[in-house]
Coordinates of C-alpha atoms in Angstrom, one line a residue:
M365 CA 13.6 -10.6 -20.7
E366 CA 15.2 -10.3 -24.2
C367 CA 12.4 -10.7 -26.7
P368 CA 13.2 -12.2 -30.1
H369 CA 9.9 -10.9 -31.7
L370 CA 10.5 -7.2 -31.7
G371 CA 11.9 -7.1 -35.2
S372 CA 8.7 -8.6 -36.7
S373 CA 6.2 -6.9 -34.4
V374 CA 7.3 -3.3 -33.9
C375 CA 6.2 -1.7 -37.2
I376 CA 4.7 1.7 -36.4
A377 CA 6.5 5.0 -36.8
P378 CA 7.5 6.5 -33.4
D379 CA 5.5 9.7 -34.2
S380 CA 2.7 7.9 -36.0
A381 CA -0.4 10.1 -36.7
K382 CA -2.5 7.1 -36.1
F383 CA -2.2 7.6 -32.3
P384 CA -5.4 8.9 -30.6
Q385 CA -5.7 12.4 -29.4
G386 CA -5.1 13.4 -25.8
S387 CA -3.1 12.0 -22.9
P388 CA -2.0 8.4 -23.6
S389 CA -2.7 7.4 -20.0
S390 CA -6.4 8.3 -20.6
W391 CA -6.8 6.7 -24.0
C392 CA -9.9 4.5 -24.4
C393 CA -10.1 0.9 -25.5
S394 CA -11.3 0.8 -29.2
V395 CA -13.7 -2.0 -28.2
C396 CA -15.2 -1.3 -24.8
R397 CA -14.2 2.4 -24.5
S398 CA -12.7 1.8 -21.0
N399 CA -9.9 4.2 -20.1
K400 CA -8.5 1.9 -17.5
S401 CA -5.1 0.2 -18.3
P402 CA -4.8 1.3 -21.9
W403 CA -2.2 -0.6 -24.1
V404 CA -1.1 0.4 -27.6
C405 CA -0.2 -2.3 -30.2
L406 CA 3.2 -1.6 -31.6
T407 CA 2.2 -3.2 -34.9
C408 CA -0.9 -1.2 -35.8
S409 CA -1.1 1.5 -33.0
S410 CA -4.6 0.4 -32.0
V411 CA -5.5 0.9 -28.3
H412 CA -7.1 -1.8 -26.2
C413 CA -7.6 -2.4 -22.5
G414 CA -5.4 -4.7 -20.4
R415 CA -6.2 -8.3 -19.6
Y416 CA -7.3 -7.4 -16.1
V417 CA -9.9 -5.0 -17.3
N418 CA -11.7 -6.6 -20.2
G419 CA -8.7 -8.2 -21.9
H420 CA -9.2 -6.7 -25.4
A421 CA -5.4 -6.1 -25.9
K422 CA -4.8 -9.9 -25.5
K423 CA -7.8 -10.7 -27.7
H424 CA -6.4 -8.4 -30.4
Y425 CA -3.2 -10.4 -30.4
E426 CA -5.1 -13.7 -30.4
D427 CA -7.4 -12.7 -33.3
A428 CA -4.3 -11.7 -35.4
Q429 CA -2.9 -15.2 -34.9
I430 CA -5.9 -17.1 -36.4
P431 CA -4.9 -16.9 -40.1
M432 CA -1.4 -18.1 -39.1
T433 CA -2.7 -21.2 -37.4
N434 CA -5.2 -22.2 -40.1
H435 CA -3.0 -21.6 -43.2
K436 CA 0.6 -21.8 -44.2
K437 CA 2.3 -18.6 -43.1
T438 CA 3.2 -16.2 -45.8
E439 CA 6.2 -13.9 -45.5
K440 CA 3.8 -10.9 -44.9
Q441 CA 1.9 -12.7 -42.2
E442 CA 5.2 -13.7 -40.5
K443 CA 6.1 -10.0 -40.3
V444 CA 2.8 -8.7 -39.0
Q445 CA 2.1 -10.5 -35.7
H446 CA 0.6 -7.9 -33.2
T447 CA 2.5 -9.6 -30.4
V448 CA 4.1 -6.6 -28.7
C449 CA 2.3 -3.8 -27.0
M450 CA 3.1 -0.9 -24.6
D451 CA 1.4 0.2 -21.4
C452 CA 0.3 3.8 -22.0
S453 CA 0.7 4.7 -18.4
S454 CA 4.1 3.2 -17.3
Y455 CA 5.5 2.7 -20.9
S456 CA 6.6 -0.8 -20.1
T457 CA 6.6 -3.2 -23.1
Y458 CA 5.0 -6.7 -23.1
C459 CA 5.2 -9.6 -25.6
Y460 CA 2.3 -12.0 -25.7
R461 CA 4.2 -14.7 -27.4
C462 CA 6.9 -14.6 -24.7
D463 CA 4.2 -13.9 -22.1
D464 CA 6.6 -11.5 -20.3
F465 CA 7.8 -8.0 -20.1
V466 CA 10.5 -6.9 -22.5
V467 CA 13.7 -5.1 -21.7
N468 CA 15.5 -5.0 -25.1
D469 CA 14.8 -2.9 -28.2
T470 CA 15.0 -3.2 -32.0
K471 CA 18.2 -2.4 -33.8
L472 CA 16.8 1.0 -34.7
G473 CA 15.6 1.7 -31.1
L474 CA 12.0 2.0 -32.1
V475 CA 10.6 0.9 -28.8
Q476 CA 12.4 3.7 -26.9
K477 CA 11.4 6.2 -29.6
V478 CA 7.7 5.2 -29.2
R479 CA 8.1 5.4 -25.4
E480 CA 9.5 8.9 -25.7
H481 CA 6.8 10.0 -28.1
L482 CA 4.1 8.8 -25.7
Q483 CA 5.8 10.6 -22.8
N484 CA 5.8 13.8 -24.9
L485 CA 2.1 13.4 -25.7
E486 CA 1.5 12.9 -22.0
N487 CA 3.5 16.0 -21.1
S488 CA 1.8 18.1 -23.8
A489 CA -1.7 17.1 -22.6
F490 CA -0.7 17.9 -19.0
T491 CA 0.7 21.3 -19.9
S492 CA -2.5 22.3 -21.8
D493 CA -4.7 21.1 -18.9
R494 CA -2.6 22.5 -16.1
H495 CA -3.8 26.1 -16.4
R496 CA -7.5 25.0 -16.3
K497 CA -6.8 22.9 -13.2
R498 CA -5.0 25.7 -11.5
K499 CA -7.9 28.0 -12.0
L500 CA -10.3 25.4 -10.6
L501 CA -8.0 25.0 -7.6
E502 CA -7.8 28.7 -6.9
N503 CA -11.6 29.1 -7.2
S504 CA -12.2 26.4 -4.6
S505 CA -12.7 28.1 -1.3
L506 CA -11.7 25.0 0.6
N507 CA -8.5 24.4 -1.3
S508 CA -7.6 28.1 -1.3
K509 CA -7.9 28.0 2.5
L510 CA -5.9 24.8 2.9
L511 CA -3.2 26.0 0.5
K512 CA -2.6 29.2 2.5
V513 CA 0.6 28.6 4.5
N514 CA 2.4 31.5 6.2
G515 CA 0.4 34.0 4.1
S516 CA 1.4 32.6 0.8
T517 CA -0.1 30.0 -1.5
T518 CA 1.8 26.8 -2.0
A519 CA 1.5 24.2 -4.8
L520 CA 0.0 20.8 -4.3
C521 CA 3.1 18.6 -3.9
A522 CA 1.5 15.2 -3.4
T523 CA 1.8 12.5 -6.1
G524 CA -0.7 9.7 -6.7
L525 CA -0.1 6.1 -7.4
R526 CA -1.5 4.4 -10.5
N527 CA -3.8 1.5 -10.0
L528 CA -2.2 -1.5 -11.8
G529 CA -5.3 -3.6 -11.6
N530 CA -7.1 -3.8 -8.2
T531 CA -3.9 -2.6 -6.5
C532 CA -5.7 0.1 -4.4
F533 CA -4.9 -2.0 -1.3
M534 CA -1.2 -1.5 -2.0
N535 CA -1.5 2.2 -2.9
A536 CA -3.4 3.0 0.3
I537 CA -0.7 1.4 2.5
L538 CA 2.2 3.0 0.5
Q539 CA 0.7 6.5 0.8
S540 CA 0.1 6.0 4.5
L541 CA 3.7 4.8 5.2
S542 CA 5.1 7.6 3.0
N543 CA 3.6 10.2 5.5
I544 CA 5.3 8.6 8.5
Q545 CA 8.3 10.9 8.3
Q546 CA 10.8 9.1 10.4
F547 CA 10.1 5.8 8.7
C548 CA 10.0 7.3 5.2
C549 CA 13.2 9.4 5.6
Y550 CA 15.2 6.4 6.7
F551 CA 14.5 4.6 3.4
K552 CA 14.9 7.7 1.2
E553 CA 18.4 8.3 2.7
L554 CA 19.6 4.7 1.9
P555 CA 22.1 4.6 -1.0
A556 CA 20.7 3.1 -4.2
V557 CA 21.3 -0.5 -5.2
E558 CA 22.2 -1.2 -8.8
L559 CA 20.4 -4.5 -9.6
R560 CA 21.4 -4.8 -13.3
N561 CA 24.8 -4.8 -15.0
G562 CA 26.4 -5.6 -18.3
K563 CA 24.7 -4.6 -21.5
T564 CA 21.5 -3.6 -19.8
A565 CA 23.2 -1.3 -17.2
G566 CA 21.7 2.2 -17.1
R567 CA 18.4 1.2 -18.5
R568 CA 15.1 1.4 -16.6
T569 CA 14.7 -1.9 -14.7
Y570 CA 11.5 -3.9 -15.3
H571 CA 11.3 -6.9 -12.9
T572 CA 9.9 -9.9 -14.9
R573 CA 8.8 -13.4 -14.1
S574 CA 11.9 -14.8 -15.8
Q575 CA 14.3 -13.2 -13.3
G576 CA 15.4 -15.0 -10.2
D577 CA 14.6 -14.0 -6.7
N578 CA 18.2 -13.0 -6.1
N579 CA 17.8 -10.2 -8.6
V580 CA 15.1 -8.3 -6.7
S581 CA 15.2 -6.1 -3.6
L582 CA 12.0 -5.1 -1.8
V583 CA 13.9 -2.5 0.1
E584 CA 15.3 -0.9 -3.0
E585 CA 12.0 -0.8 -4.9
F586 CA 10.2 0.5 -1.7
R587 CA 12.9 3.2 -1.5
K588 CA 12.4 4.2 -5.1
T589 CA 8.6 4.5 -4.6
L590 CA 9.0 6.6 -1.5
C591 CA 11.4 8.9 -3.3
A592 CA 8.9 9.4 -6.2
L593 CA 6.2 10.6 -3.8
W594 CA 6.1 14.2 -2.4
Q595 CA 8.4 15.6 -5.1
G596 CA 5.8 17.9 -6.6
S597 CA 5.1 15.8 -9.7
Q598 CA 1.6 16.2 -11.0
T599 CA 1.8 12.9 -12.9
A600 CA 0.9 9.8 -10.9
F601 CA 3.7 7.4 -10.3
S602 CA 3.4 3.7 -11.4
P603 CA 4.7 1.4 -8.7
E604 CA 5.1 -1.4 -11.3
S605 CA 8.6 -2.5 -10.3
L606 CA 7.6 -2.7 -6.6
F607 CA 4.5 -4.7 -7.5
Y608 CA 6.5 -7.3 -9.4
V609 CA 8.9 -7.7 -6.5
V610 CA 5.9 -8.2 -4.3
W611 CA 4.8 -11.0 -6.8
K612 CA 8.3 -12.6 -6.5
I613 CA 8.6 -12.7 -2.7
M614 CA 4.9 -12.7 -1.6
P615 CA 3.1 -15.4 -3.5
N616 CA -0.2 -14.6 -1.7
F617 CA -0.4 -11.3 -3.6
R618 CA 0.2 -12.6 -7.1
G619 CA -2.5 -11.8 -9.6
Y620 CA -4.8 -8.8 -9.8
Q621 CA -7.6 -9.8 -7.5
Q622 CA -8.5 -7.5 -4.6
Q623 CA -6.5 -8.1 -1.4
D624 CA -6.7 -7.2 2.2
A625 CA -4.8 -4.0 2.9
H626 CA -3.9 -5.0 6.5
E627 CA -2.6 -8.4 5.4
F628 CA -0.5 -6.7 2.8
M629 CA 0.9 -4.2 5.3
R630 CA 1.9 -7.0 7.6
Y631 CA 3.6 -8.9 4.8
L632 CA 5.3 -5.8 3.6
L633 CA 6.7 -4.8 7.0
D634 CA 7.8 -8.4 7.8
H635 CA 9.7 -8.7 4.5
L636 CA 11.3 -5.3 4.8
H637 CA 12.4 -6.2 8.3
L638 CA 13.9 -9.5 7.1
E639 CA 15.7 -8.0 4.2
L640 CA 17.0 -5.1 6.3
Q641 CA 18.6 -7.7 8.6
G642 CA 20.9 -8.7 5.7
G643 CA 23.7 -6.7 4.1
F644 CA 23.6 -3.4 2.3
N645 CA 26.5 -2.8 -0.1
G646 CA 28.6 -4.9 2.3
V647 CA 27.4 -3.0 5.4
S648 CA 24.9 -4.5 7.7
R649 CA 21.7 -2.5 7.7
S650 CA 21.4 -3.1 11.5
V651 CA 24.7 -1.2 11.8
I652 CA 23.3 1.6 9.7
L653 CA 20.3 1.7 12.0
Q654 CA 22.4 1.8 15.1
E655 CA 24.3 4.8 13.6
N656 CA 21.1 6.7 13.1
S657 CA 20.9 9.1 16.0
N658 CA 17.1 9.5 15.7
L659 CA 16.6 5.8 16.5
S660 CA 18.1 5.2 19.9
A661 CA 18.6 1.7 21.4
S662 CA 15.9 2.3 24.0
N663 CA 13.3 2.6 21.2
K664 CA 14.1 -0.7 19.6
C665 CA 12.0 -3.8 19.8
C666 CA 13.4 -7.0 18.3
I667 CA 11.2 -9.3 16.3
N668 CA 12.7 -12.3 14.6
G669 CA 16.3 -11.3 15.3
A670 CA 18.1 -8.0 15.2
S671 CA 16.4 -4.7 15.4
T672 CA 15.7 -2.7 12.2
V673 CA 13.9 0.5 11.4
V674 CA 10.7 -1.4 11.1
T675 CA 10.8 -2.6 14.7
A676 CA 12.3 0.6 16.0
I677 CA 9.3 2.6 14.6
F678 CA 6.4 0.1 14.8
G679 CA 7.6 -2.3 17.5
G680 CA 5.9 -2.6 20.8
I681 CA 5.6 -5.3 23.5
L682 CA 2.5 -6.9 25.0
Q683 CA 2.2 -8.7 28.2
N684 CA -0.2 -11.6 28.1
E685 CA -1.5 -12.8 31.5
V686 CA -3.4 -16.1 31.8
N687 CA -4.9 -17.2 35.1
C688 CA -6.2 -20.7 35.9
L689 CA -9.7 -20.4 37.4
I690 CA -9.2 -23.7 39.3
C691 CA -5.8 -23.3 41.1
G692 CA -5.1 -19.6 40.5
T693 CA -1.8 -20.2 38.7
E694 CA -0.7 -17.2 36.7
S695 CA 1.3 -17.4 33.5
R696 CA 2.9 -14.4 31.9
K697 CA 4.3 -14.1 28.4
F698 CA 5.8 -11.1 26.5
D699 CA 4.9 -10.8 22.8
P700 CA 6.4 -8.2 20.4
F701 CA 3.9 -6.5 18.0
L702 CA 4.0 -4.2 15.0
D703 CA 0.2 -3.4 15.1
L704 CA -2.8 -4.2 17.3
S705 CA -5.9 -5.8 15.8
L706 CA -9.0 -4.6 17.7
D707 CA -12.5 -6.1 17.6
I708 CA -15.5 -3.8 17.2
P709 CA -17.7 -4.7 20.2
S710 CA -20.8 -6.5 19.1
Q711 CA -23.2 -4.1 20.8
F712 CA -22.2 -1.3 18.4
R713 CA -22.4 -3.2 15.1
N714 CA -25.7 -1.7 14.0
K715 CA -24.3 1.9 14.3
R716 CA -23.3 2.6 10.7
S717 CA -23.1 6.4 10.6
K718 CA -21.7 9.1 12.8
N719 CA -25.0 11.0 12.5
Q720 CA -27.2 8.0 13.2
E721 CA -29.2 8.7 16.3
S722 CA -30.2 5.2 17.5
G723 CA -27.9 3.6 20.0
P724 CA -24.6 4.7 21.5
M725 CA -21.6 5.7 19.4
C726 CA -18.7 3.3 19.2
T727 CA -15.3 4.9 20.0
L728 CA -11.7 3.8 19.6
R729 CA -11.6 3.7 23.4
D730 CA -14.3 1.1 23.3
C731 CA -12.3 -1.1 20.9
L732 CA -9.1 -0.6 23.0
R733 CA -11.0 -1.5 26.2
S734 CA -12.4 -4.6 24.6
F735 CA -8.8 -5.6 23.6
T736 CA -7.3 -5.1 27.1
D737 CA -10.3 -6.1 29.4
L738 CA -10.1 -9.3 31.4
E739 CA -11.7 -12.1 29.3
E740 CA -12.7 -15.6 30.2
L741 CA -11.6 -18.1 27.6
D742 CA -14.3 -20.3 26.2
E743 CA -14.4 -24.1 26.0
T744 CA -12.5 -24.2 22.7
E745 CA -9.5 -22.2 24.2
L746 CA -8.9 -24.1 27.5
Y747 CA -5.5 -23.3 29.1
M748 CA -3.0 -26.1 29.8
C749 CA -2.3 -25.5 33.5
H750 CA 1.2 -26.8 34.5
K751 CA 0.1 -27.1 38.1
C752 CA -3.2 -28.9 37.4
K753 CA -1.5 -31.0 34.7
K754 CA -4.5 -30.6 32.4
K755 CA -6.5 -28.0 30.4
Q756 CA -8.6 -25.8 32.6
K757 CA -10.9 -22.8 32.4
S758 CA -8.9 -19.6 32.6
T759 CA -9.0 -15.8 32.1
K760 CA -6.8 -13.8 29.8
K761 CA -5.7 -10.1 29.9
F762 CA -3.4 -8.0 27.7
W763 CA -1.3 -5.2 29.0
I764 CA 1.0 -3.0 26.8
Q765 CA 4.4 -3.3 28.3
K766 CA 6.1 -0.9 25.8
L767 CA 4.4 1.5 23.4
P768 CA 5.9 2.0 19.9
K769 CA 6.9 5.3 18.3
V770 CA 4.1 4.7 15.7
L771 CA 1.0 3.0 16.9
C772 CA -0.8 1.1 14.2
L773 CA -4.4 0.1 15.1
H774 CA -6.3 -2.3 12.9
L775 CA -10.1 -2.5 13.3
K776 CA -11.3 -6.0 12.5
R777 CA -14.0 -5.2 10.0
F778 CA -14.1 -8.6 8.3
H779 CA -15.2 -11.8 10.1
W780 CA -16.3 -15.2 9.1
T781 CA -19.9 -16.3 9.4
A782 CA -20.6 -19.9 8.2
Y783 CA -19.0 -19.8 4.7
L784 CA -18.9 -16.1 4.1
R785 CA -16.5 -13.3 5.2
N786 CA -18.8 -10.4 6.1
K787 CA -17.9 -6.8 6.8
V788 CA -18.6 -4.9 10.0
D789 CA -19.6 -1.5 8.6
T790 CA -19.9 0.2 12.1
Y791 CA -18.6 3.8 12.3
V792 CA -15.9 4.0 15.0
E793 CA -15.2 7.5 16.4
F794 CA -11.4 8.2 16.7
P795 CA -9.4 11.2 17.8
L796 CA -7.3 13.1 15.3
R797 CA -4.9 14.2 18.1
G798 CA -4.3 13.4 21.8
L799 CA -5.0 9.7 21.9
D800 CA -4.0 8.8 25.5
M801 CA -2.7 5.2 25.8
K802 CA -1.5 5.6 29.5
C803 CA -4.4 3.6 31.0
Y804 CA -3.5 0.5 28.8
L805 CA 0.1 0.4 30.0
L806 CA 1.4 -2.2 32.4
E807 CA 3.4 0.3 34.4
P808 CA 1.9 3.8 33.6
E809 CA 3.7 5.4 36.5
N810 CA 7.0 4.9 34.7
S811 CA 5.9 6.9 31.6
G812 CA 6.3 10.6 31.1
P813 CA 3.2 12.9 30.8
E814 CA 3.7 13.2 27.0
S815 CA 5.1 9.8 26.1
C816 CA 1.6 8.2 26.0
L817 CA -0.1 10.7 23.7
Y818 CA -0.4 10.1 20.0
D819 CA -1.6 12.2 17.0
L820 CA -3.2 10.7 13.9
V821 CA -1.0 10.8 10.8
A822 CA -2.9 8.4 8.4
V823 CA -6.1 6.4 7.9
V824 CA -6.8 3.6 5.5
V825 CA -10.5 3.2 4.5
H826 CA -12.2 0.3 2.8
H827 CA -15.2 1.2 0.7
G828 CA -17.6 -1.6 -0.2
S829 CA -19.2 -4.7 1.4
G830 CA -16.5 -7.5 1.2
V831 CA -12.8 -8.1 1.6
G832 CA -12.5 -9.5 -1.9
S833 CA -14.3 -6.5 -3.5
G834 CA -14.7 -2.8 -2.9
H835 CA -12.0 -0.1 -2.9
Y836 CA -9.3 1.3 -0.6
T837 CA -8.3 4.9 -0.2
A838 CA -6.2 6.7 2.4
Y839 CA -6.2 10.0 4.3
A840 CA -2.8 11.3 5.5
A841 CA -1.5 14.4 7.2
H842 CA 1.5 16.1 5.6
E843 CA 3.0 19.4 6.9
G844 CA -0.2 20.3 8.7
R845 CA -2.5 19.6 5.8
W846 CA -4.7 16.6 5.2
F847 CA -4.8 14.8 1.8
H848 CA -7.1 12.2 0.4
F849 CA -5.2 9.6 -1.7
N850 CA -7.5 7.7 -4.2
D851 CA -5.0 5.9 -6.4
S852 CA -3.7 8.4 -9.0
T853 CA -6.0 11.2 -7.6
V854 CA -4.8 13.3 -4.7
T855 CA -7.0 16.0 -3.2
L856 CA -6.8 18.3 -0.2
T857 CA -9.3 17.8 2.5
D858 CA -10.1 18.8 6.0
E859 CA -10.2 17.3 9.5
E860 CA -14.0 17.1 9.6
T861 CA -14.0 14.9 6.5
V862 CA -11.2 12.7 7.9
G863 CA -13.1 12.3 11.2
K864 CA -16.2 11.0 9.4
A865 CA -14.3 8.2 7.7
K866 CA -15.0 4.5 8.6
A867 CA -11.4 3.7 9.5
Y868 CA -9.9 0.3 8.8
I869 CA -6.3 1.0 9.8
L870 CA -5.2 4.0 11.9
F871 CA -1.6 5.2 12.2
Y872 CA -0.8 7.3 15.2
V873 CA 2.6 9.0 15.8
E874 CA 4.0 9.5 19.3
R875 CA 3.6 13.1 20.2
Q876 CA 6.7 15.2 20.9
A877 CA 6.7 17.0 24.2
R878 CA 4.6 20.2 23.9
P879 CA 2.0 22.0 26.2
G880 CA -1.8 22.0 25.9
A881 CA -2.5 18.4 24.7
D882 CA -6.0 17.4 24.1
K883 CA -6.9 13.9 25.5
L884 CA -9.2 11.2 24.3

């Protein structure tokens, strides 16, 4: 929004010596000393934490307004308001009086000058620290081994995502999707959409609460975020614009409380699918999809209308068979899916560690078998038999009629007991390569020898005890190497570490035909 308070609130010199030392993104709150979400006041250059840490930036503004509310405002008080501050990580500007992000500047361009100065400070801090980090990386035997490719050492090319306030659930999903190459490449190859025009054209776009829904594009912001990753930048990317679009079109995710990563992934894919069904610069995106030679018509699965890259990559089909136990009538229904949610069998729920000796180990095959095994429906799920003309006891069984190109498996770790949603902390053993899905197919004889084999590409992990708390991270494979994504921190890791993770969401990619496949 265009803020009218910049002239009276932006008073510091762009290169003020009052700024703290070091990297702006690591500055500490002057009250609580937290280095999470630092904001600098553009009136006095003091640094405080954001409202979703301890809220000292907002309190700084509120304390400055007390004399103005109790006494007649003087000319000096009117000029010094402490209402505008800047995020030291993303360099976006916020006005507390407008209660919104700011897109305009002062007549002298002071906001942009402060922004450029903070960026220079960040770059200087990074340059001075880069040599030390490089030495540490080279001295690490693990990293040196992992970085060795074709006899030469390559640089760490992964980019982290800044946590905007309990947004680790979003970061873990974005990093996982960014490593599904066919899906990611489609979005990165889309042409850019210019969302702003007129006097603000060419400026960086900050989506604010005052903008209408017609001014935002989830596909565009998702595209920008994917383009920012894997470009070799050592500075973490802030997905701020994407997060505000999420706020606009997904009301369930407004605010900064912890969210369920699986729920977010489903909402994200569903909304990308719906938007992709619309137009793109006057050209239907479904037409663009049809022209993509890598996504043939035989690989498409339509969900809610025309096929898009979402359904072409993640779309599969289930056959749901229900049999009446009284008359034997069989009912069949075909349901499209983007992911499969698997229960962890109750007999394994006390097995919390891979190395724990007591009891059998739960495997991904156990979860898949539990999903597809014949099940007798209980009294609360009686089937309405059309032949018996009433609800009867019945059995249910799932078959996979069509496998997707990317198989997304969600392990149901959260369940309701009385008034609480508890976490199932059971370790589930899963293969990193060669997951064989042939035995779960409706017609396995019609599938080729390699078409049912899948290799792991990404894992989302929830750390903590509850869905509304804890922390999400992700492991993902990129060009033969495994990375651990923990918000802004990205580290190289190995297959053994990945295999020990207590997976929440698993992403498997269909294996291309090649000899010597290991099977589950």
